[in-house]
Amino acid sequence: MNTTTVNDTAGHHDHDHDHAPAGLMRWLTSTNHKDIGTLYLWFSLFMFFFAGALAMLIRAELFQPGLQYVQPAVFNQLTTMHGLIMIFGAIMPSLVGFANWQVPLMIGAPDMAFPRLNNWSFWLLPAAGTLLIATFFVPGGAISGGWTMYPPLYMQGGIAYDISILAVHILGVSSIMGAINIIVTILNMRAPGMTLMKMPLFVWTWLITAFLLVAVMPVLACAITMLLTDRNFGTHFFDAAGGGDPVMFQHVFWFFGHPEVYIMILPAFGIVSTILPTFARKPLFGYVSMVYAVASIAFLSFIVWAHHMFTTGMPLGGQLFFMYTTMLIAIPTGIKVFNWVATLWRGSISFETPMLFSLAFVILFTIGGFSGLVLALVPVDIQLQDTYYVVAHFHYVLFSGSAMAIMAGVYYWLPKWTGHMYDEKLGKLHFWLTAIAFNITFFPMHFLGLAGMPRRIPDYALQFADFNAIASVGGLLLGASQLLFLYIVVKCARGGAPAGDQPWEGADTLEWTLSSPPPYHSFVTPPLVK
Amino acid sequence: MQNVDEFLLHMWQNVAPLVILKSMGGINLSIPKYRDQRAGHSCWARTTSSLFALFARLVPALARADFALNLPTPASGLAQDIYDLHTLILWICFAIVLVVYLPMAIAILKHRKSADHQPAKFHDNLTVEIIWTVIPILILLGMAWPATKLVASMKDTSKSDLTIKVTGYQWKWEYEYLGDDIRFMSNSSTPKEQIDGEQPKGEHYLLEVDRPLVVPAGQKVRLVLTSSDVIHAWWVPAFGVKQDAIPGFIRDTWFKVDQPGTYRGQCAELCGVGHGFMPVVVEVVSPEKFAVWKQEQKALVAAAAANAGKTYQMAELQSLGEKVYTANCAACHQANGVGIPGAFPALSGSKIATGEVAGHIDIILNGKPPTAMAAFGKQLSDLDIAAVVTYERNKWDNKTGDLVQPADVAARRK
Amino acid sequence: MQTHTNNAYYVPPPSIWPLVGSIALLTLATGFALLLNKTAAGPYVMALGAGILLFMLFGWFGNVISESLAGKYAGQEDASFRWGMMWFIFSEVMFFAGFFGALFYVRNIGVPMLADAQSLWPGFAAAWPTAGPGLKTEIMPVHAWGIPALNTLILLTSGVTLTWAHWGLQKGKQSQLKLGLAMTIALGILFIGLQWYEYVVLDFTLRDGIFGATFFMLTGFHGFHVILGTVMLIVILFRSLAGHFKPERHFAFEAVAWYWHFVDVVWLLLFVFVYIL
């Protein structure tokens, strides 16, 4: 892919076949991958702020010991919904938004394979989002048993628990359809000459991610269907008295849940692997091994699920098996990190905002990887399971991993999407605020977890007070910094210096051969890739 | 930054202190005493611990309990092994961090466009790629070996001196000494006023109970765990023991603690609104004291049995009832009896608390599945239930004047 | 693999149906949640949602069929549909795999572990079928070599008749196509009828412990898929009568045939793991 060249760029710029209706109907009825991508991105940004606001309440309550602002029942709703909405409403949709925008552009296709289905995948999200947010206002409030929805605790709630199951079903339908669309687009609609091994790494990561989605979202549907029937139709899947087992839910859930973790990080790998070579002005190191590493991470993700369940008391053999497979993941992940560093080595690096976010990604994601390795070891995990160490770990992979890669990608492609340059000074300010506030918030959580603070508690013993106060200050700063992000994006969408077709001198993928913003149908005549 | 030397100087001055802080070693580690009692400690453990000791002296200002940076001081052999394993992994991670971050930092500082560095063209090197695949595999094997041995010993619950059954309830623990007729509930004893900020918080805020688990020092204690409602997790960090309690199933784990003292932990699995208020406290006492304690407990049981037929006065029942209510009911129904609309019903003015006494007793005895209203029949004595029923029927807006005796409760038990 | 043609890939014009579909599912889910929580409006809201969903399906598939007849799906689009259908069936495979996984888990891990917990469930012995240690129900499982075996035969035969119909279509023998389809549909309906009868005469329900739960969840979802497949076959029959399919191009027929064979294979697994073993 590093030698991708384009010899047919003529004829892309005629707009005579432009059928977009104006106004609201353009968005409601769109069959255009770029419009739908934009919808995904705005939706995820809204949900990011919504779930972020819940996090601000959590951190406010935890600023000092004692109960100050919210009662425990509400606190549990906040943590549960923060997790659920960040995962299903913010991270996943934004990555699908990237896929919608970038996959056709990067493989030289006119649009997605199923443009109408694509629109349905998106419009199911506001439906599910409405249901989820509405649960805050039903009697009893939103679900409060954690985003993992473990029974038997999940049996104890009111109507919000049924609504949330159905909302997650709808999200699942959306994800499966979206994933099938992406797979088919990649497999069937590449420009002539673009063999699989010439695809940009971002496209590769999404191909594998989409495969994971199709494979595991149905399993999630299966798990929550059993919850629904246990709650309402008298089945005993998770009730020992009837021969069921609550731990079985955890097995089925995490069979979905661990691949889900990679669903949220693999496209982020793809974004970073696109940005680093651009600003290092040097080809990505080890493209082939990157592809194999992503594929082996995906494969391993199917056989590590029970490492989320070491404290449930599995037999020795089970604990050892899942410990070994989990440790193995460090190898392909390590290869990726080494490749990124080798890409930077002897490059000609410049530090625009997307590059800053990507560099921070490599550094901070690696810390998250190390804490993951620590947690992979059963004895240490038993000590740290369900503590703030775990909270720190997954925020290092999900915030400084996925979310910061997403921000990097937004800055990187905003000029292409809008035709304008974003405000570089503000972008850098946003980066530094985010990176610093993030570490103030989450680094102390490692210490809290080691010292013995359980997660998901609204109040804590006095020895945890100092680090919690620091984390809360950092958290509020982190939240406030994201308002700057919103401002920068809106400002860039509304105007700014013209970006030109090719604003980054080191970029070599197909999207930069099109105008900024690209024409309505991306590649009407497929480019020829040598 | 003009050259590598300057960069290294910068790293030494600005980054090294951070690494030291991160290594957490020094701080609160204070070289766990337990180590001295065990023979045959591996070489790396001793090396790292002396390094930690060095750090501890270098940065005394950080050695405050409030900024505890590492696992708590181990009290059991298992916890010590976990501690050592964690330390080993941490050092390996630091080594890899250097290998990864150092070239990255050099590239960022030296190979930059503003320094007019011309980009190289290479994008593959099979040898290098094989090396950085194989070396991590070897490192992982080195980590897996001690971890495997430790997992095996953690799972080995055989040859225990004493078995205690631990049952999780929303939100308290029950301890039953199998073979001895001792069984009691262990409730959080932190006053609501402290939680709400109306009183200053005590030293063991949220980590104190009315009746701790008492175990003998130096003996292998096996716990068998289960739960009566949702999944809980029994956890004492200093023991290195965390085990989920799963309703309808039995799990077991073990610990052996040599040093008498009080050890504290918490429920570690989200179990509802009271999850943050479900402490575990273990008193480790000498075997002699433990024998005395067992005799006292048996005497208490006998005394309670002798009181079975007694009738009580209104004031007695009300004051006992308030205690039972605070420990068992207030988390959901609230201290003022108004509940949480939609989630937990109000008791003040409720049909059950002002209707027939029998119905009131029944719902407390049997609960209301599948809601969070648990069956308290096995958790509370007849006297406790009589007291709490009496209390609820005469508190807030409920002015029934009913007086319920333990015998009334006994009659409703099936 | 790439079937690049000179014609540009067909990108449909803006469409209202996806939005209608989302409104349908939102309404349906709201109604269902209300119904489950015994709110009077529940069934009506649900019915409204189902109505909107049907409306959407008619409208959307109507669009697709007319586009197909207008020859818009001649080139690369056809390959997209094939890939799409295959991955959809793969997602269905994973859905059933989840329930089969649950079945294997309780039989091999869950129930034996309950039997080990003698202090909680005195006297409970691991056996299959079981309704669990806390329910007093005796489970009389279905005899595999009665109706289930007959149903196996019916579904296998229906696979044969469907393939026979496909051969007819490929050779341009329209009457063989229609007859084969009609027979397949008849066999599908017969299967559903027998399964229904079996449900009625069974003396256990899905409330009867883990055996009832896994039995009804697996056979129930399978039965639902058979109903769906039969409805799809009926649509295909009508489209055959209208002369929509050509010997060289008939993706809709093939997609439904794949689906039907998938449902068939799931039944074989059910027959082995739910009824025989």
Tab-separated table of C-alpha atoms in Angstrom, chain A residues 19-21 25 28-32 110-117 119-120 122-128 130-131 158-159 162-163 166-167 169-170 173 176 180 183-184 187-196 211 214-216 218-219 221-223 225-226 228-238 240-245 247-248 251-252 255 302 520-521 524 526, chain C residues 1-5 8-23 25-26 28-30 32-34 36-37 39 53 56 60 63-64 67 73 76-85 87-92 94-95 97-99 101-103 105-106 109-111 113-114 121 124 130-135 206-214 217 221:
chain	number	residue	atom	x	y	z
A	19	HIS	CA	-29.259	14.231	-6.252
A	20	ALA	CA	-29.063	15.269	-2.624
A	21	PRO	CA	-32.310	16.753	-1.337
A	25	MET	CA	-34.476	15.444	4.270
A	28	LEU	CA	-33.049	11.775	7.138
A	29	THR	CA	-33.092	9.970	3.812
A	30	SER	CA	-29.442	10.003	2.831
A	31	THR	CA	-27.834	7.204	0.872
A	32	ASN	CA	-24.498	8.976	0.748
A	110	PRO	CA	-18.223	5.446	-5.252
A	111	ASP	CA	-20.053	4.701	-2.002
A	112	MET	CA	-20.770	1.868	0.453
A	113	ALA	CA	-22.025	-1.431	-0.936
A	114	PHE	CA	-25.532	-1.002	0.549
A	115	PRO	CA	-26.203	2.728	0.784
A	116	ARG	CA	-29.792	2.437	2.039
A	117	LEU	CA	-28.926	-0.161	4.640
A	119	ASN	CA	-28.664	4.842	6.476
A	120	TRP	CA	-30.753	2.420	8.499
A	122	PHE	CA	-27.288	4.981	11.475
A	123	TRP	CA	-30.900	5.906	12.175
A	124	LEU	CA	-31.314	2.968	14.514
A	125	LEU	CA	-28.779	4.643	16.805
A	126	PRO	CA	-30.909	7.679	17.713
A	127	ALA	CA	-33.796	5.276	18.313
A	128	ALA	CA	-31.727	3.212	20.745
A	130	THR	CA	-33.575	7.796	22.891
A	131	LEU	CA	-34.620	4.637	24.709
A	158	GLY	CA	-37.912	-2.010	36.962
A	159	ILE	CA	-38.982	-1.113	33.438
A	162	ASP	CA	-36.342	-4.150	29.941
A	163	ILE	CA	-36.060	-0.963	27.900
A	166	LEU	CA	-34.339	-3.792	23.884
A	167	ALA	CA	-32.223	-0.720	23.197
A	169	HIS	CA	-30.838	-5.240	20.780
A	170	ILE	CA	-31.455	-2.336	18.422
A	173	VAL	CA	-28.976	-4.822	14.760
A	176	ILE	CA	-24.363	-6.077	12.498
A	180	ILE	CA	-21.780	-6.404	6.941
A	183	ILE	CA	-17.067	-6.024	4.927
A	184	VAL	CA	-18.870	-6.180	1.600
A	187	LEU	CA	-14.260	-7.158	-0.301
A	188	ASN	CA	-16.238	-6.155	-3.365
A	189	MET	CA	-15.639	-2.528	-4.184
A	190	ARG	CA	-11.911	-1.926	-4.193
A	191	ALA	CA	-10.513	-0.018	-7.126
A	192	PRO	CA	-8.838	-2.111	-9.821
A	193	GLY	CA	-5.334	-3.039	-8.796
A	194	MET	CA	-5.913	-2.556	-5.083
A	195	THR	CA	-5.198	-6.032	-3.832
A	196	LEU	CA	-5.892	-6.854	-0.202
A	211	PHE	CA	-15.735	-9.438	11.122
A	214	VAL	CA	-20.670	-9.817	12.907
A	215	ALA	CA	-19.305	-12.666	14.985
A	216	VAL	CA	-20.008	-11.372	18.480
A	218	PRO	CA	-25.305	-11.909	17.904
A	219	VAL	CA	-23.791	-13.519	20.986
A	221	ALA	CA	-28.093	-10.559	21.637
A	222	CYS	CA	-28.221	-14.128	22.882
A	223	ALA	CA	-27.027	-13.160	26.380
A	225	THR	CA	-32.332	-12.335	25.360
A	226	MET	CA	-31.776	-14.864	28.131
A	228	LEU	CA	-35.074	-10.755	29.164
A	229	THR	CA	-36.751	-14.156	29.405
A	230	ASP	CA	-35.378	-14.734	32.905
A	231	ARG	CA	-36.850	-11.393	33.929
A	232	ASN	CA	-40.211	-11.730	32.241
A	233	PHE	CA	-41.022	-15.262	31.118
A	234	GLY	CA	-39.926	-17.412	34.015
A	235	THR	CA	-36.905	-19.120	32.492
A	236	HIS	CA	-34.051	-20.122	34.808
A	237	PHE	CA	-30.928	-19.598	32.730
A	238	PHE	CA	-29.192	-17.723	35.513
A	240	ALA	CA	-29.384	-21.972	40.417
A	241	ALA	CA	-32.716	-23.179	41.808
A	242	GLY	CA	-33.793	-24.029	38.275
A	243	GLY	CA	-30.439	-25.524	37.295
A	244	GLY	CA	-29.065	-22.351	35.709
A	245	ASP	CA	-25.934	-20.462	36.630
A	247	VAL	CA	-21.773	-17.221	35.922
A	248	MET	CA	-22.991	-18.578	32.590
A	251	HIS	CA	-19.233	-16.434	29.983
A	252	VAL	CA	-21.673	-15.587	27.203
A	255	PHE	CA	-17.442	-14.014	24.739
A	302	PHE	CA	-12.127	-15.204	20.952
A	520	TYR	CA	-20.976	13.758	-3.950
A	521	HIS	CA	-20.215	10.285	-5.337
A	524	VAL	CA	-17.472	7.535	-10.044
A	526	PRO	CA	-12.567	3.927	-10.183
C	1	MET	CA	-12.477	-11.384	-7.042
C	2	GLN	CA	-13.228	-7.921	-8.286
C	3	THR	CA	-15.899	-7.844	-10.920
C	4	HIS	CA	-15.266	-4.413	-12.195
C	5	THR	CA	-17.512	-3.234	-14.994
C	8	ALA	CA	-20.839	2.809	-12.262
C	9	TYR	CA	-21.952	0.998	-9.116
C	10	TYR	CA	-25.658	1.651	-8.516
C	11	VAL	CA	-26.118	4.068	-5.626
C	12	PRO	CA	-29.824	4.348	-4.862
C	13	PRO	CA	-31.411	7.780	-4.497
C	14	PRO	CA	-32.333	9.043	-1.022
C	15	SER	CA	-34.909	6.820	0.629
C	16	ILE	CA	-37.394	7.264	3.428
C	17	TRP	CA	-37.585	3.558	4.320
C	18	PRO	CA	-34.595	3.349	6.690
C	19	LEU	CA	-36.058	6.123	8.799
C	20	VAL	CA	-39.463	4.440	8.776
C	21	GLY	CA	-37.744	1.240	9.866
C	22	SER	CA	-36.080	2.979	12.780
C	23	ILE	CA	-39.350	4.518	13.905
C	25	LEU	CA	-38.309	-0.573	15.864
C	26	LEU	CA	-38.432	2.301	18.353
C	28	LEU	CA	-42.040	-1.818	18.746
C	29	ALA	CA	-39.443	-1.792	21.529
C	30	THR	CA	-41.335	0.828	23.520
C	32	PHE	CA	-42.832	-4.387	24.195
C	33	ALA	CA	-41.267	-2.804	27.285
C	34	LEU	CA	-44.648	-1.387	28.274
C	36	LEU	CA	-43.710	-6.560	29.818
C	37	ASN	CA	-44.380	-4.114	32.612
C	39	THR	CA	-49.008	-1.178	31.022
C	53	LEU	CA	-42.394	-2.368	10.273
C	56	MET	CA	-41.451	-0.467	5.735
C	60	TRP	CA	-38.275	-1.235	0.925
C	63	ASN	CA	-38.045	-0.666	-4.173
C	64	VAL	CA	-35.389	-3.356	-4.346
C	67	GLU	CA	-34.672	-1.782	-9.144
C	73	TYR	CA	-28.139	-4.959	-10.118
C	76	GLN	CA	-20.852	-5.719	-9.145
C	77	GLU	CA	-24.067	-5.165	-7.182
C	78	ASP	CA	-24.939	-8.844	-7.518
C	79	ALA	CA	-21.682	-9.825	-5.833
C	80	SER	CA	-22.438	-7.364	-3.027
C	81	PHE	CA	-25.761	-9.037	-2.368
C	82	ARG	CA	-24.141	-12.443	-2.263
C	83	TRP	CA	-21.453	-11.360	0.168
C	84	GLY	CA	-24.074	-9.553	2.240
C	85	MET	CA	-26.353	-12.567	2.522
C	87	TRP	CA	-22.344	-12.583	6.257
C	88	PHE	CA	-25.923	-12.193	7.465
C	89	ILE	CA	-26.238	-15.967	7.697
C	90	PHE	CA	-22.914	-16.054	9.527
C	91	SER	CA	-24.326	-13.654	12.115
C	92	GLU	CA	-27.317	-15.962	12.515
C	94	MET	CA	-23.293	-17.013	15.829
C	95	PHE	CA	-26.688	-16.248	17.385
C	97	ALA	CA	-23.981	-20.735	18.608
C	98	GLY	CA	-24.582	-18.593	21.686
C	99	PHE	CA	-27.606	-20.637	22.725
C	101	GLY	CA	-22.976	-22.690	24.031
C	102	ALA	CA	-25.378	-22.052	26.907
C	103	LEU	CA	-26.753	-25.578	26.524
C	105	TYR	CA	-22.299	-25.017	29.517
C	106	VAL	CA	-25.189	-26.015	31.759
C	109	ILE	CA	-20.356	-27.419	33.835
C	110	GLY	CA	-23.349	-25.763	35.506
C	111	VAL	CA	-25.445	-28.740	36.565
C	113	MET	CA	-21.287	-27.952	39.804
C	114	LEU	CA	-24.711	-27.640	41.432
C	121	TRP	CA	-28.828	-28.615	47.487
C	124	PHE	CA	-29.376	-33.228	44.094
C	130	THR	CA	-33.221	-31.605	34.919
C	131	ALA	CA	-35.369	-28.755	36.161
C	132	GLY	CA	-32.735	-27.842	38.709
C	133	PRO	CA	-32.371	-28.511	42.428
C	134	GLY	CA	-34.844	-25.916	43.652
C	135	LEU	CA	-37.857	-26.846	41.536
C	206	LEU	CA	-40.077	-22.931	29.508
C	207	ARG	CA	-40.617	-22.165	33.195
C	208	ASP	CA	-39.544	-25.680	34.167
C	209	GLY	CA	-35.947	-25.110	35.007
C	210	ILE	CA	-32.920	-25.088	32.801
C	211	PHE	CA	-34.080	-27.949	30.582
C	212	GLY	CA	-37.322	-26.185	29.741
C	213	ALA	CA	-35.485	-22.908	29.241
C	214	THR	CA	-32.831	-24.243	26.854
C	217	MET	CA	-35.203	-21.106	23.595
C	221	PHE	CA	-35.912	-19.524	17.900
